[in-house]
Coordinates of C-alpha atoms in Angstrom, one line a residue:
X52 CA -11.4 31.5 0.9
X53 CA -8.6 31.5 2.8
X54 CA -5.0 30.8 0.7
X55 CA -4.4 27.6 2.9
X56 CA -7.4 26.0 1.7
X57 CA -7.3 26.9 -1.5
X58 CA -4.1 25.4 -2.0
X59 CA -5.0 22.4 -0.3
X60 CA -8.1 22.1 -2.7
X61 CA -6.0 22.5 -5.7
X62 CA -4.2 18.9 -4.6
X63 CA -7.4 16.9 -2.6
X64 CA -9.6 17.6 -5.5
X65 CA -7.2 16.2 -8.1
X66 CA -6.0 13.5 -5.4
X67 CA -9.6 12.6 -4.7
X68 CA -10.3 11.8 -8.2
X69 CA -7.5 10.0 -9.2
X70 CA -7.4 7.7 -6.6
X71 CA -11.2 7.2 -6.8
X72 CA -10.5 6.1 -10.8
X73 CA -7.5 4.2 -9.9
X74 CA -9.1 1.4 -7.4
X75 CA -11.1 0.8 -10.8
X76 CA -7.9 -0.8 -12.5
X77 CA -8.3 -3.6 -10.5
X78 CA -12.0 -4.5 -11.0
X79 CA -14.0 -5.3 -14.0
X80 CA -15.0 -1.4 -15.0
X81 CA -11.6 -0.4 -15.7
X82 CA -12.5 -1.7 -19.2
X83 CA -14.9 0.3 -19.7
X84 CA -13.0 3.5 -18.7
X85 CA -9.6 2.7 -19.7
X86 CA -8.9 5.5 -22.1
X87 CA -10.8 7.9 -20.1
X88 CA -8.7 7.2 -17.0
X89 CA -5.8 7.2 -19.0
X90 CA -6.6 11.1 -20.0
X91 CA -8.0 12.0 -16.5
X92 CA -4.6 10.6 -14.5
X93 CA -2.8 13.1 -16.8
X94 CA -5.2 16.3 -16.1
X95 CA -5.0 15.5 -12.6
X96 CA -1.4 15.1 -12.5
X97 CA -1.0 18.1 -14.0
X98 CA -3.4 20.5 -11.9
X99 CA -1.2 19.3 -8.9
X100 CA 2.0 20.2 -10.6
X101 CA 0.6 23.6 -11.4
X102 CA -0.7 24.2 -7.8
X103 CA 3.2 22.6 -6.6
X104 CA 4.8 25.2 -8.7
X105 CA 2.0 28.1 -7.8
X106 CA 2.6 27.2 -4.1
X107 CA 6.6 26.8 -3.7
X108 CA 8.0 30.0 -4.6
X109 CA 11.2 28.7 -3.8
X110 CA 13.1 25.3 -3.7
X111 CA 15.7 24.4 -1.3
X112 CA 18.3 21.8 -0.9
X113 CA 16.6 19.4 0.1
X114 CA 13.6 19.8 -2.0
X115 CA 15.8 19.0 -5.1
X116 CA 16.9 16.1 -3.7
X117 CA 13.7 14.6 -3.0
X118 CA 12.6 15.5 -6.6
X119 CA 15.5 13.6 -7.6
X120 CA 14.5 10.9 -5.5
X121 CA 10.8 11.1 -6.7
X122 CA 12.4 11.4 -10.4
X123 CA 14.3 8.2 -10.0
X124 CA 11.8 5.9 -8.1
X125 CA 9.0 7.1 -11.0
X126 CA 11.2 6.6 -13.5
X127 CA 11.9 2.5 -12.7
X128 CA 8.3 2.4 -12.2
X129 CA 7.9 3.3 -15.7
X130 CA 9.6 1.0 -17.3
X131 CA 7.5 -1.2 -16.2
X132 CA 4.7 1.2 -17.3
X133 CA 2.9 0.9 -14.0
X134 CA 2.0 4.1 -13.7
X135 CA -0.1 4.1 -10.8
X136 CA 2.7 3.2 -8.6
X137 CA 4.7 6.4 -10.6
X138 CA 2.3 8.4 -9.6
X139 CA 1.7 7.6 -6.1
X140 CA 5.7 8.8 -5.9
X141 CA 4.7 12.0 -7.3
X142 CA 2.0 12.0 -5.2
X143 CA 3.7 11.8 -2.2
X144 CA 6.2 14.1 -2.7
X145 CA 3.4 17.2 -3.7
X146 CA 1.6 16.0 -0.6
X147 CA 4.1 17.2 1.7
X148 CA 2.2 20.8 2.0
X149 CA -1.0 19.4 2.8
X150 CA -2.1 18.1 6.4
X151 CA -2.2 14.6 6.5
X152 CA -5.2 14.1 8.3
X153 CA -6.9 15.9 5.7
X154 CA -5.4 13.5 3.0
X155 CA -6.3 10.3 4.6
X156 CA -10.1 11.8 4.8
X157 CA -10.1 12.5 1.0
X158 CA -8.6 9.0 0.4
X159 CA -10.7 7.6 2.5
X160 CA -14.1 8.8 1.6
X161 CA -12.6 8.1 -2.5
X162 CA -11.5 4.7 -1.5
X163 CA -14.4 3.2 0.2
X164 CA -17.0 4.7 -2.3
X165 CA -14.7 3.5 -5.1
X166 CA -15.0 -0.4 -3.9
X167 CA -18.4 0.6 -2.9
X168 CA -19.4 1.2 -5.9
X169 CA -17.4 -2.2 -7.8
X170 CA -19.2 -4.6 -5.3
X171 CA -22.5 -3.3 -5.7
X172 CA -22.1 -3.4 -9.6
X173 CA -20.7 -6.9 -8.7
X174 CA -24.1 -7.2 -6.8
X175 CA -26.3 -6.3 -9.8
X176 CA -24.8 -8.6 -12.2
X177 CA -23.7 -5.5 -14.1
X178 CA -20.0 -6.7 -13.7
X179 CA -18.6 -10.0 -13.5
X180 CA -18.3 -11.5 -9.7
X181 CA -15.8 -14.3 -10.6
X182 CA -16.1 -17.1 -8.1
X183 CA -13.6 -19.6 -8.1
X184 CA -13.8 -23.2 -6.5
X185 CA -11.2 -25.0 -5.3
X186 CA -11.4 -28.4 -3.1
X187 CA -14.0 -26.9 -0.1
X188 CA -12.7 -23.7 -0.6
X189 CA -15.3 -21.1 -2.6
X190 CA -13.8 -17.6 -3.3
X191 CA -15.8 -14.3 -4.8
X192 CA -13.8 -11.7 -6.4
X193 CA -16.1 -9.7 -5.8
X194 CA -16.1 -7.2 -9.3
X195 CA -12.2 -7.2 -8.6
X196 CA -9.5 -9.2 -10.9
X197 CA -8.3 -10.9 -8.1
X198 CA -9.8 -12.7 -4.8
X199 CA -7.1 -10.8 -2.5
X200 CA -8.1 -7.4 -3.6
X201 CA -11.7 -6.4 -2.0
X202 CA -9.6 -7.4 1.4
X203 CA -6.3 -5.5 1.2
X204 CA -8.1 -2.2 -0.1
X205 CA -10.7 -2.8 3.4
X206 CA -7.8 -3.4 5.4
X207 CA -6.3 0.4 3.9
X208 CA -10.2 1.9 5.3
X209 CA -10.1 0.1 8.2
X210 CA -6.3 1.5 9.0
X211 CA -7.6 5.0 7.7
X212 CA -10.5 5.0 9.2
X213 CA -8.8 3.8 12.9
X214 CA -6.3 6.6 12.4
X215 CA -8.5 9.8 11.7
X216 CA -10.5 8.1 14.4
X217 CA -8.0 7.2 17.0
X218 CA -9.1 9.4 19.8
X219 CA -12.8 9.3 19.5
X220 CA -13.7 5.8 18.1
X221 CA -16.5 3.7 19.8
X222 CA -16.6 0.2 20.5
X223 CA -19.8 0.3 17.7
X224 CA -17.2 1.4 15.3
X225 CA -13.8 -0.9 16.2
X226 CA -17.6 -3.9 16.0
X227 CA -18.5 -2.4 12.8
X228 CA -14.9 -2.7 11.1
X229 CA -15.0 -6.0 12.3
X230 CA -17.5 -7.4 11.1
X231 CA -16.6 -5.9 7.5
X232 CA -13.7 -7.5 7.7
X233 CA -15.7 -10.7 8.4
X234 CA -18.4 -10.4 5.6
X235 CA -15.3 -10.3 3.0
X236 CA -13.3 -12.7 4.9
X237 CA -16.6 -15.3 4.5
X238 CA -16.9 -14.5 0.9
X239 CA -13.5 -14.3 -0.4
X240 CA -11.5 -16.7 1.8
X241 CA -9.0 -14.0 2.2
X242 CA -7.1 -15.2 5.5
X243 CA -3.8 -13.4 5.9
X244 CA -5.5 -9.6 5.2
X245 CA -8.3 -10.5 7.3
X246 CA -6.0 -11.8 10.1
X247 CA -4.4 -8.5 9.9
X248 CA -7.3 -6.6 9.9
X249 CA -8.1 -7.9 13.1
X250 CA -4.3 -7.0 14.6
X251 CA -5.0 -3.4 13.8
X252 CA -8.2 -3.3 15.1
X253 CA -7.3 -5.3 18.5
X254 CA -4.8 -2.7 18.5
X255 CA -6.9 0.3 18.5
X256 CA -9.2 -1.5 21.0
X257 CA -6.3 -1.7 23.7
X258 CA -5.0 2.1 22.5
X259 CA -8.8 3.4 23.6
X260 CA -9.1 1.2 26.9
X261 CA -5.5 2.0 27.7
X262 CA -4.5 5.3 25.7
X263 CA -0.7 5.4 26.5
X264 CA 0.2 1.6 26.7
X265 CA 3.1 2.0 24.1
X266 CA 4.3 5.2 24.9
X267 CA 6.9 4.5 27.0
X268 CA 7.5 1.3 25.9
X269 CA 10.8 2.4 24.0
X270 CA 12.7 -1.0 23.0
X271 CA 9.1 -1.7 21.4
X272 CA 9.2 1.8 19.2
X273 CA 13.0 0.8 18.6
X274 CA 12.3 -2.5 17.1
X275 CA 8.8 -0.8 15.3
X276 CA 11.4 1.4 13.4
X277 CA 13.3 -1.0 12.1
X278 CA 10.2 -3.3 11.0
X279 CA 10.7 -3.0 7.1
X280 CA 14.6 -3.9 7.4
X281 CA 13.4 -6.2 9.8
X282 CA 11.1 -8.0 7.4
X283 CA 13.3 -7.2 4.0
X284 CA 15.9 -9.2 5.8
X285 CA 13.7 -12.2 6.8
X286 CA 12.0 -12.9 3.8
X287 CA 15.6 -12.6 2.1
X288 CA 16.6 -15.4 4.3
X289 CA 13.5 -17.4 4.3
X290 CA 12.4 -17.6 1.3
X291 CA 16.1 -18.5 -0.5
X292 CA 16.9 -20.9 2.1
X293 CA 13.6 -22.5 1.5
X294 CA 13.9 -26.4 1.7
X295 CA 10.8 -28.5 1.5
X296 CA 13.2 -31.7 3.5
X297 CA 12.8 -29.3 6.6
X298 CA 9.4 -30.1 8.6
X299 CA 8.5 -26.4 9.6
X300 CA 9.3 -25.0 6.4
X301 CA 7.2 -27.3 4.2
X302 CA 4.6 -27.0 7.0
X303 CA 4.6 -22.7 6.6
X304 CA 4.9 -23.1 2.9
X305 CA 1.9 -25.3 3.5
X306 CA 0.2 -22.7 5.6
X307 CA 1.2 -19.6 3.4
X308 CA -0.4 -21.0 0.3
X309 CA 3.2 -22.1 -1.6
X310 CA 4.2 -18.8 -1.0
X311 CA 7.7 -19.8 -0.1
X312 CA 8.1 -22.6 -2.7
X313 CA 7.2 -19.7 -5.7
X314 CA 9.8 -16.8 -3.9
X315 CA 12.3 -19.3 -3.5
X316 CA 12.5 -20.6 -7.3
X317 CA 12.1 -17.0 -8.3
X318 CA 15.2 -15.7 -6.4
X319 CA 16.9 -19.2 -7.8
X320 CA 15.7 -18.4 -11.4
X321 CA 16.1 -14.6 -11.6
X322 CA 17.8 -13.2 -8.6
X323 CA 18.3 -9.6 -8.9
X324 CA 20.2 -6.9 -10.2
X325 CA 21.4 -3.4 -9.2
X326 CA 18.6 -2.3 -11.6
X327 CA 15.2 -3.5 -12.6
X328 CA 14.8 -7.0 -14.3
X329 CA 11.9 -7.6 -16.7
X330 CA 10.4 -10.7 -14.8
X331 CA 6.3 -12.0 -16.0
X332 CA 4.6 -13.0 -13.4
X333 CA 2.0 -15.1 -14.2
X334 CA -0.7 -15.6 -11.4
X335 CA -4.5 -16.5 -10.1
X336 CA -5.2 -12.5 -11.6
X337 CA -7.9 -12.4 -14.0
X338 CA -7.8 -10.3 -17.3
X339 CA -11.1 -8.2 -18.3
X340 CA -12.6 -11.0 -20.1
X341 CA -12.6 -13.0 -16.4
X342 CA -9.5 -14.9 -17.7
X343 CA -6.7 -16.2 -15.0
X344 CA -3.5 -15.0 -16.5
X345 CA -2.3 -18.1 -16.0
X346 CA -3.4 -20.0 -18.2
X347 CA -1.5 -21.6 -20.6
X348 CA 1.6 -20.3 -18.8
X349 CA 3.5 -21.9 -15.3
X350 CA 2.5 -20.3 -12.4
X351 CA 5.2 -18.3 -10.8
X352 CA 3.7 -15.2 -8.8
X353 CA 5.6 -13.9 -5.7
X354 CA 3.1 -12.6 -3.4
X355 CA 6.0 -11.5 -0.6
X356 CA 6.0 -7.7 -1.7
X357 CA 10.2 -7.3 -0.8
X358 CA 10.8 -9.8 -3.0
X359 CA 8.6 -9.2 -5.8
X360 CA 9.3 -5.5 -6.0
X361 CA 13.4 -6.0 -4.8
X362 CA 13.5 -8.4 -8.2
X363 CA 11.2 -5.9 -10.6
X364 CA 12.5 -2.6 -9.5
X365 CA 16.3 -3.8 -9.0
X366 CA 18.8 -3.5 -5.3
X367 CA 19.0 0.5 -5.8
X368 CA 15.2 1.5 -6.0
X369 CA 15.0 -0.9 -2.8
X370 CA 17.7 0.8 -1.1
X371 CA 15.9 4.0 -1.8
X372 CA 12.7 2.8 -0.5
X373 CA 14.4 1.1 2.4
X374 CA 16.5 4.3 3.7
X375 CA 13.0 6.2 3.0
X376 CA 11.0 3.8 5.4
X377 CA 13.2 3.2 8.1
X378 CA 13.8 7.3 8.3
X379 CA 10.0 8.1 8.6
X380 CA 9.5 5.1 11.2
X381 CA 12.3 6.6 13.6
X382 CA 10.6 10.6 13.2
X383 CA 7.5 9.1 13.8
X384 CA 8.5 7.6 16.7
X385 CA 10.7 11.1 17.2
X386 CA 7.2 13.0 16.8
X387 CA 5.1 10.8 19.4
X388 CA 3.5 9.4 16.0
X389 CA 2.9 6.2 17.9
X390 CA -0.6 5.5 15.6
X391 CA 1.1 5.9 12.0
X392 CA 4.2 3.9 13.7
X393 CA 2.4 0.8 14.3
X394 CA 0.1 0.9 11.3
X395 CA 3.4 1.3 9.3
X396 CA 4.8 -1.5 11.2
X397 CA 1.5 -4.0 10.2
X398 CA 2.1 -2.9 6.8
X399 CA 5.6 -3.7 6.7
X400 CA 4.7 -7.6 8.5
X401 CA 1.9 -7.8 6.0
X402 CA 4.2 -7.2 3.0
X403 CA 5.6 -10.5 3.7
X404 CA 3.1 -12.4 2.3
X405 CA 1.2 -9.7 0.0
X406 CA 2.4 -7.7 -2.6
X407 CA -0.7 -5.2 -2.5
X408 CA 0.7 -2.6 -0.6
X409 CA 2.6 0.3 -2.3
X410 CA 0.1 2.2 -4.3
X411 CA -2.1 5.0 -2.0
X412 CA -5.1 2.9 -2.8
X413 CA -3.8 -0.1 -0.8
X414 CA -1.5 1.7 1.9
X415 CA -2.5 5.5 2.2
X416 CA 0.1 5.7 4.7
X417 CA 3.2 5.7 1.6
X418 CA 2.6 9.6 1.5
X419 CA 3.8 10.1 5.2
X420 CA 7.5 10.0 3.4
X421 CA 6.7 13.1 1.8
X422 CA 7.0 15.2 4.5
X423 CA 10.5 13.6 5.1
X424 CA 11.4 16.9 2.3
X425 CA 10.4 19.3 4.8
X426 CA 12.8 21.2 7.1
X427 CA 12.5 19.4 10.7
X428 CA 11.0 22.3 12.5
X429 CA 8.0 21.8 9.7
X430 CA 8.1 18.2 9.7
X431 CA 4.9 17.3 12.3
X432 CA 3.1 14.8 10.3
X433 CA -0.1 16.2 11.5

């Protein structure tokens, strides 16, 4: 076996089964896995820091930086103790050796067999599939603790999937993702992932009728680049300035579900700080006994993920992340990366109004920052 591979193996194998455990936290059979997951995430984290240390033989410059980075962004998530997000950091950085294509297939493949494998339990009745009722509005969950979730891990395949795909996929297969994206749309009522769902497809559609339509379209890659600060900035403004006396702002509150009203009083109520702020959010989440967290409490979620994670994790970590984002948007737009460019750039719009977005499991597409520690000549993002 050649050295390559074997290094690679020593992270995808680890990589594979962490992530394929991880989509478990947010269904049902977490419970019944939750201190073996708890002892596996460690054994896996530590086989890829043992094949990071076998591999590098020596750091440079910039590879202490980004450990620093990594260091500091894992560290404010654990004070939180949301580990899945502190490891997607160190994740990403160890990543940066391994081809990305062959990444997004092992996520991929771990991913979709993962949610596979809740909504058949779902299915079987050997989970709960927690349906909730609301006016004319019926929502599964699907096996998952929350109605949003089956969606916004599908919309992750589907951007996967288009991406390892992008120069052979069919019409059968852009017809196949669609109508996924239907079937969960008709059971869970999940709009706003489903509407973007069909962006990225539509866009792929156009991409294989007309291969090069945005690849000299320059003040459109300009504007792609700067889609997170773009978005950062709006919701900033949006949702503090929120006032339901103005027509079209109650009538997009209206449309977004409250999702204005709830960021607006928690900007008023919390703010944020340099650091992170220890805020409850209370929401329509279940627990494992197929309880909404909410009850007994006032709901208060903020679903706009700048917001929600520029209020937990404080205005430095969001700098960080910010600086991080906006660099790999212009050197994949440097590289001819047009694909990852535009996916990035749906993720970024669809952060405004969902918070489900920065762990690999719900946006693969995080660990293209890794490679942001590489000298340029080695930085392809292949």
């Amino acid at each position: 076996m050649r050295k390559e591979t074997r290094n690679d193996l020593w992270f995808l194998i680890p990589f594979a089964i962490w992530t394929y455990f991880s989509v478990y936290r947010w269904s049902f059979l977490h419970e019944r896995i939750v201190g073996f997951y708890t002892i596996l995430s460690v054994l896996c984290m530590a086989a890829i820091a043992i094949r990071e240390l076998q591999y590098v033989k020596e750091y440079t410059k910039r590879d202490y930086i980004a450990i620093l980075i990594t260091l500091f962004m894992m560290y404010m998530a654990m004070r939180f103790t949301d580990t899945t997000v502190a490891y997607s950091c160190f994740l990403t950085f160890c990543a940066r050796h391994t081809k990305f294509d062959k990444i997004l297939k092992v996520c991929l493949a771990a991913v979709a067999l993962s949610m596979a494998t809740t909504l058949a339990a779902a299915y079987m009745g050997v989970i709960l599939d927690y349906i909730m009722i609301d006016d004319d509005r019926t929502r599964h969950y699907l096996g998952f603790t929350g109605a949003l979730v089956a969606s916004a891990i599908y919309f992750n395949c589907a951007a996967m999937w288009c991406y390892v795909r992008a120069k052979k996929i069919t019409w059968i297969e852009l017809i196949l993702l669609a109508a996924g994206a239907y079937g969960l749309y008709a059971l869970t009522d999940s709009r706003l992932s489903f509407g973007f769902t069909c962006v990225l497809l539509v866009y792929f559609a156009v991409r294989k009728h007309k291969p090069s339509f945005l690849s000299k379209a320059k003040k459109i890659q300009i504007a792609m680049v700067f889609s997170f600060l773009f978005c950062l900035g709006l919701s900033l403004v949006l949702n503090w300035n929120y006032d339901p006396q103005i027509a079209w702002m109650y009538k997009l509150n209206g449309i977004l579900e409250g999702r204005l009203q709830f960021a607006h009083d928690s900007l008023h109520t919390y703010g944020f700080h340099l650091l992170d702020n220890q805020i409850e959010y209370y929401g329509n989440a279940l627990d494992y006994n197929g309880i909404p967290s909410n009850v007994g409490k006032v709901y208060n979620y903020v679903d706009c993920f700048y917001i929600q994670y520029l209020q937990k994790y404080g205005i430095l970590f969001f700098t960080v992340l910010s600086a991080l984002t906006t660099w790999l948007a212009n050197e994949l737009r440097t590289h001819k990366k047009i694909d990852a460019l535009v996916i990035l750039t749906i993720f970024a719009v669809h952060g405004l109004i969902d918070d489900l977005m920065f762990t690999l499991y719900f946006n693969a597409f995080w660990m293209l920052t890794g490679y942001l520690a590489l000298p340029k000549k080695q930085r392809k993002f292949d």
